[in-house]
Coordinates of C-alpha atoms in Angstrom, one line a residue:
X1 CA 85.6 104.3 44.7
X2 CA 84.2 106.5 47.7
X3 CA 80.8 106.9 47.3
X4 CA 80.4 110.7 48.2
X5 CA 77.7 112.4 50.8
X6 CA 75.7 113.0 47.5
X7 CA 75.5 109.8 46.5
X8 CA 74.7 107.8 50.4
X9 CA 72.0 110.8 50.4
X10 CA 70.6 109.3 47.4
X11 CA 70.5 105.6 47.9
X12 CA 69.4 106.4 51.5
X13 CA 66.6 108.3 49.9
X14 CA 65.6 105.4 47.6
X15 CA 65.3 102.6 50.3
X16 CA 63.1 105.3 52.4
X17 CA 60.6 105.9 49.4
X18 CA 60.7 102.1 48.9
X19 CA 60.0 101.5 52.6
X20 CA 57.2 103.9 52.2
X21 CA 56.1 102.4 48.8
X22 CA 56.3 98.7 50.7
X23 CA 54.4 100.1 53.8
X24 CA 51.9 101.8 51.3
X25 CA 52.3 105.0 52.5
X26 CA 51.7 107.1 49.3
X27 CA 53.9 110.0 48.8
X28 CA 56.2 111.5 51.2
X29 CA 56.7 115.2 51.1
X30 CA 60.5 116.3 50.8
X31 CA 60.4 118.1 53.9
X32 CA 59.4 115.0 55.4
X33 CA 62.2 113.0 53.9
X34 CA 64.4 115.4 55.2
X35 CA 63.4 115.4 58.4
X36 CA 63.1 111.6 59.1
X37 CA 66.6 111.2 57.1
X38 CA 68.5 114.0 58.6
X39 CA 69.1 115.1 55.3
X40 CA 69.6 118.9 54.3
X41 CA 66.5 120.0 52.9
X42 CA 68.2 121.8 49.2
X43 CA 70.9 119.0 49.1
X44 CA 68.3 116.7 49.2
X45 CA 65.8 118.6 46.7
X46 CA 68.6 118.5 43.8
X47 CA 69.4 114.7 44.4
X48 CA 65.7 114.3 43.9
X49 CA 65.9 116.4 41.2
X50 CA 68.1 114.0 39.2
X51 CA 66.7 111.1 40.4
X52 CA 63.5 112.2 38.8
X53 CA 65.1 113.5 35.6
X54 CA 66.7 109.9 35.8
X55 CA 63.0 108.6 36.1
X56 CA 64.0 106.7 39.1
X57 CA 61.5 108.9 41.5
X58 CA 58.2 111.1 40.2
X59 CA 56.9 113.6 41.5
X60 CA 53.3 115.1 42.4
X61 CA 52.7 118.7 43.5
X62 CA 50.1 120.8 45.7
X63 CA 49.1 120.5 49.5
X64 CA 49.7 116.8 49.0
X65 CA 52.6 116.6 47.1
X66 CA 55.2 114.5 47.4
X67 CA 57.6 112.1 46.1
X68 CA 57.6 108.4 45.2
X69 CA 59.1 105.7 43.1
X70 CA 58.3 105.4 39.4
X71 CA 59.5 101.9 38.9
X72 CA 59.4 99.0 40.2
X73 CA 61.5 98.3 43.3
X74 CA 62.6 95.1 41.7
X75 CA 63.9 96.7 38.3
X76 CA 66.2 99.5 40.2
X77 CA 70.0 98.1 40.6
X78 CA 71.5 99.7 43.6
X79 CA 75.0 100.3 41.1
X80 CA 72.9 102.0 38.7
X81 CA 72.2 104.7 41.2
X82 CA 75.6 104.8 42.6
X83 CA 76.9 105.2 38.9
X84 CA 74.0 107.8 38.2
X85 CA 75.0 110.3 40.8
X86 CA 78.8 109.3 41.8
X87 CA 79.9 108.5 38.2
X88 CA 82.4 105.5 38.0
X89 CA 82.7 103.1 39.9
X90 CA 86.7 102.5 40.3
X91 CA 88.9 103.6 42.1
X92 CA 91.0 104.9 39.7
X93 CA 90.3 106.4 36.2
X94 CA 92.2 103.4 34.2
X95 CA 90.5 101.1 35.8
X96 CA 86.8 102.4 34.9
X97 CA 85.1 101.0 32.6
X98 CA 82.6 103.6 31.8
X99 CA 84.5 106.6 32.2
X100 CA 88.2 105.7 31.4
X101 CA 91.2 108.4 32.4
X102 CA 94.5 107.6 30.8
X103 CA 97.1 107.2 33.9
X104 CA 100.6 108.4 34.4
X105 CA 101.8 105.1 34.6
X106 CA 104.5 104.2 31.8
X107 CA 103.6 100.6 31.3
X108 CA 99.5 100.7 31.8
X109 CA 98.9 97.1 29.8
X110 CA 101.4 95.4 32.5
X111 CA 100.6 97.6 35.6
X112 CA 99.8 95.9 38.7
X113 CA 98.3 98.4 40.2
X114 CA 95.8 98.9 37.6
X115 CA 95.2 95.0 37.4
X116 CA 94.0 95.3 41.3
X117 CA 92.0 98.5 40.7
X118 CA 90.5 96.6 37.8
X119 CA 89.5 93.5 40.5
X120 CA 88.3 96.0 43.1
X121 CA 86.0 98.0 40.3
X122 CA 85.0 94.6 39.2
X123 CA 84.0 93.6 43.1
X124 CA 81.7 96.5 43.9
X125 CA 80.4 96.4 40.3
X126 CA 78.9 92.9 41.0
X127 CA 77.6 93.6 44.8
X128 CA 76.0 96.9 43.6
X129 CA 74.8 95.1 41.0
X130 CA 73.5 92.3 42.4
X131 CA 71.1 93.6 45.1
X132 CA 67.9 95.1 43.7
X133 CA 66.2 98.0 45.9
X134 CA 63.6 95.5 45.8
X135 CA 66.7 93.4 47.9
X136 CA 67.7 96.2 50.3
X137 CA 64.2 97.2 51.3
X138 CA 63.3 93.9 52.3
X139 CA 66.8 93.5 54.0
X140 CA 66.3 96.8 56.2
X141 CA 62.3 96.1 57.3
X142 CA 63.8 92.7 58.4
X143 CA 66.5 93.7 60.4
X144 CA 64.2 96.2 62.1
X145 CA 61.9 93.4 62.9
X146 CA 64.9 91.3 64.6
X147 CA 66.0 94.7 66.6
X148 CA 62.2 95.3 67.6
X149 CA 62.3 91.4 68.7
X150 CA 65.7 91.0 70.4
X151 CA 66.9 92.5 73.4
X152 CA 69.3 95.3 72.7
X153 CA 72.2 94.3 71.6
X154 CA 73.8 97.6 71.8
X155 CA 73.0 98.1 75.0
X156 CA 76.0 95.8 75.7
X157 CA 78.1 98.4 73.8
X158 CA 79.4 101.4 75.0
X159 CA 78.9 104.5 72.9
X160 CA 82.5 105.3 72.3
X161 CA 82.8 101.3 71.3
X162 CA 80.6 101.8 67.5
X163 CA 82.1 100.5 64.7
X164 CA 80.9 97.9 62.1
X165 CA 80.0 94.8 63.5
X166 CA 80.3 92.1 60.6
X167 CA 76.7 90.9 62.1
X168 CA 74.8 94.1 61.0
X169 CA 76.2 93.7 57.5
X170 CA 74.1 93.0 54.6
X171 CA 74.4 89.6 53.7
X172 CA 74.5 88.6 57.4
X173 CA 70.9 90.0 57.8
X174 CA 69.7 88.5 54.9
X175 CA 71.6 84.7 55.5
X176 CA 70.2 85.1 59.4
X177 CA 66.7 85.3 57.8
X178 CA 68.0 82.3 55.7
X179 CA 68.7 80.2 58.6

């Protein structure tokens, strides 16, 4: 599973509007979400588009339209979304669940392949599933409480040096909160 441009673009867009939501900021105009989530303006219009039809966001129009959530932060699994706009979940189309694809293999039932493909599905099935937005939300304003608090870490790092430090993962965040 590679979760496509369209599909980051739409969770990214759900923790922003339940950011806003949490920090009681009302609405948020699309332009604006574009703009503070570098996200193309008509790219990000259609994801909204299904994410309303979904009922996941709702809409109101005029000079002080905008977009917000329509349900509860706590009732919105971050896999449903991922399944909503990317589709399946595994990496291969034997392996899925909820959109099965007959393979070319000749022995599917005793297929090792398909047996790990099954484990991996089953893996980022129960993390997506798991973590509420409700989760991630509160995960992401509390990780940019401990950057506002801490010296920069990054600083340390040089530019050309990024890559994913296990300590901005998260279930490192959350557990450091833990601790």
């Amino acid at each position: 599973m590679r979760l496509t441009k369209r599909g980051e673009y739409a969770l990214r867009t759900m923790i922003r509007l339940g950011i806003a939501e949490r920090q009681k900021e009302g609405v948020i105009s699309v332009s604006s979400l574009a703009e503070q989530e570098h996200l193309p303006f008509k790219f990000l219009e259609a994801i909204l588009f299904e994410l309303r039809t979904a009922g996941y966001v709702e809409s109101t129009r005029g000079k002080y339209g905008g977009t917000r959530l329509a349900k509860p932060m706590k009732s919105i699994k971050m896999g449903e979304i991922v399944r909503l706009i990317d589709g399946k979940l595994a990496p291969i189309g034997c392996a899925s669940e909820t959109e099965y694809e007959k393979c070319s293999c000749p022995d599917e039932t005793h297929c090792g392949l398909r047996m790990l493909m099954i484990d991996v599905r089953n893996a980022i099935a129960n993390i997506l599933d798991r973590y509420t937005l409700e989760n991630v939300v509160e995960v992401t304003l509390r990780k940019q409480e401990q950057c506002a608090a801490a010296p920069k870490k990054s600083a340390r790092r040089k530019a050309s040096a990024r890559h994913a430090d296990p300590s901005d993962g998260f279930l490192a965040v959350l557990l450091d909160s833990v601790a």
